[in-house]
Amino acid sequence: MNYRLTISYDGTRYHGWESKKEVDTIEGKLEAVFARMTEQDVKIHGAGRTDAGVHAMGMVANGFLDTTLTPEEIKAYANHYLPDDICIREVSGVSERFHARLNAKGKHYRYTIDNGEVANVFERKYMTRLTENYDIEAMKKAAVYLIGEHDFKSFCDNKRMKKSTIRRISDIQINNSDGIITIDFYGNGFLYHMVRILTGTLLMVGTHELSCDDIPDIIEKKSRDAAGFTAPPQGLCLVEVDY
C-alpha cells in the first residue's frame, strides 16, 4: 500500500535528503528503517531534495510498504528506530497514484537570520548569524520584482540544468522582530539552491550592494554570476508542502 509521510528533521549532520552511498541522508535513514520493518527494500519519494544542512518542519514523502501495521503503528515503529533528529509526524494511506513530488502544488520555505546584538547560541543550528545593518524596506521592494512567473536561471546553482528553469513565486514575506529576520518564500517549485541565492541577493539589497532596480536585470541576464551569494544552509527550513 502507498503511504504518505509528513516528516520533520534537523538536517545539521546529514548530506541532504537524497540517498547517497557511504554518507548519512534523511531519505537513506527512512529507507533503512522501513526496510527493517518490512524485510524488503523500500524506496521513499520526497517532495523535494533539501541540501546538506537544511532542515524541514513539514517534508512530505510517500512510499509503498508491505505491512499489516496500521498507520499509527507504522509511525510508532519508525520513530522508535529513527535517530532523534528525524521524526515522522503523520502517516496515512493514500491512493497508488499519489506521488509526493509530482503531486505537490506549492512549497513554503523560511530563511532565518540571527541579526541581534548578541548571538542566539541556543538556535545557532537553525539560523545564520549575520550582523550587518539591513535595510528591510529596500529588501521588501526588491522582493516585489521576484514575485510572479519568471525564468529563475540566474538563481540556480546547477549549471548543467537541462529542464525548464521557469518557476512561479506567489509571495515573499520579510520580517524583522527583536533581531530575528525571517524571509518566507512561497512558490510552485524551487531550483537547486534557489531559495538560498534569492536570500543572498535580497541581503545584498539590504546592505545596498545591489539596488532594488537591479533585480529585473538579474532575472533577464539568466546567469548565476549576476545574482547574489548563496546564503548558508543552516538558516533554511522547508516549512510546508501544499497539495
PDB file of N, CA and C in Angstrom, residues 20 57 66 85 92 96 101-102 122 137 139 148 170 214:
ATOM      1  N   LYS A  20      22.449   8.594  -0.635  1.00  0.00           N
ATOM      2  CA  LYS A  20      23.779   8.511  -1.235  1.00  0.00           C
ATOM      3  C   LYS A  20      24.557   7.418  -0.531  1.00  0.00           C
ATOM      4  N   MET A  57      10.388  21.246   8.617  1.00  0.00           N
ATOM      5  CA  MET A  57       9.306  21.071   9.582  1.00  0.00           C
ATOM      6  C   MET A  57       8.214  20.174   9.007  1.00  0.00           C
ATOM      7  N   ASP A  66       4.852  -2.913   2.407  1.00  0.00           N
ATOM      8  CA  ASP A  66       4.143  -4.182   2.520  1.00  0.00           C
ATOM      9  C   ASP A  66       4.084  -4.562   4.000  1.00  0.00           C
ATOM     10  N   ASP A  85      17.022  13.129  15.544  1.00  0.00           N
ATOM     11  CA  ASP A  85      16.888  14.345  14.738  1.00  0.00           C
ATOM     12  C   ASP A  85      16.005  14.150  13.508  1.00  0.00           C
ATOM     13  N   SER A  92      -0.381   8.269   6.645  1.00  0.00           N
ATOM     14  CA  SER A  92      -1.737   7.968   6.178  1.00  0.00           C
ATOM     15  C   SER A  92      -1.675   7.176   4.885  1.00  0.00           C
ATOM     16  N   GLU A  96      -2.697   4.749  -4.913  1.00  0.00           N
ATOM     17  CA  GLU A  96      -1.451   4.306  -5.544  1.00  0.00           C
ATOM     18  C   GLU A  96      -0.863   5.380  -6.451  1.00  0.00           C
ATOM     19  N   ARG A 101       6.338  14.249  -4.829  1.00  0.00           N
ATOM     20  CA  ARG A 101       6.950  15.321  -5.630  1.00  0.00           C
ATOM     21  C   ARG A 101       6.061  15.728  -6.797  1.00  0.00           C
ATOM     22  N   LEU A 102       5.579  14.763  -7.537  1.00  0.00           N
ATOM     23  CA  LEU A 102       4.831  15.077  -8.757  1.00  0.00           C
ATOM     24  C   LEU A 102       3.486  15.719  -8.467  1.00  0.00           C
ATOM     25  N   PHE A 122      21.492  29.281  21.443  1.00  0.00           N
ATOM     26  CA  PHE A 122      20.670  28.082  21.523  1.00  0.00           C
ATOM     27  C   PHE A 122      20.002  27.731  20.189  1.00  0.00           C
ATOM     28  N   GLU A 137      13.194  47.605   4.343  1.00  0.00           N
ATOM     29  CA  GLU A 137      12.249  48.173   3.374  1.00  0.00           C
ATOM     30  C   GLU A 137      12.760  48.020   1.946  1.00  0.00           C
ATOM     31  N   MET A 139      14.727  45.648   0.942  1.00  0.00           N
ATOM     32  CA  MET A 139      14.599  44.220   0.639  1.00  0.00           C
ATOM     33  C   MET A 139      13.170  43.880   0.236  1.00  0.00           C
ATOM     34  N   GLY A 148       5.866  36.346  -9.030  1.00  0.00           N
ATOM     35  CA  GLY A 148       5.311  36.068 -10.349  1.00  0.00           C
ATOM     36  C   GLY A 148       6.062  34.939 -11.024  1.00  0.00           C
ATOM     37  N   SER A 170       4.709  33.000  -5.521  1.00  0.00           N
ATOM     38  CA  SER A 170       3.426  33.655  -5.244  1.00  0.00           C
ATOM     39  C   SER A 170       3.545  34.739  -4.184  1.00  0.00           C
ATOM     40  N   ASP A 214      17.974  46.593  -9.620  1.00  0.00           N
ATOM     41  CA  ASP A 214      18.864  45.627 -10.272  1.00  0.00           C
ATOM     42  C   ASP A 214      18.181  44.280 -10.505  1.00  0.00           C
TER      43      ASP A 214
END
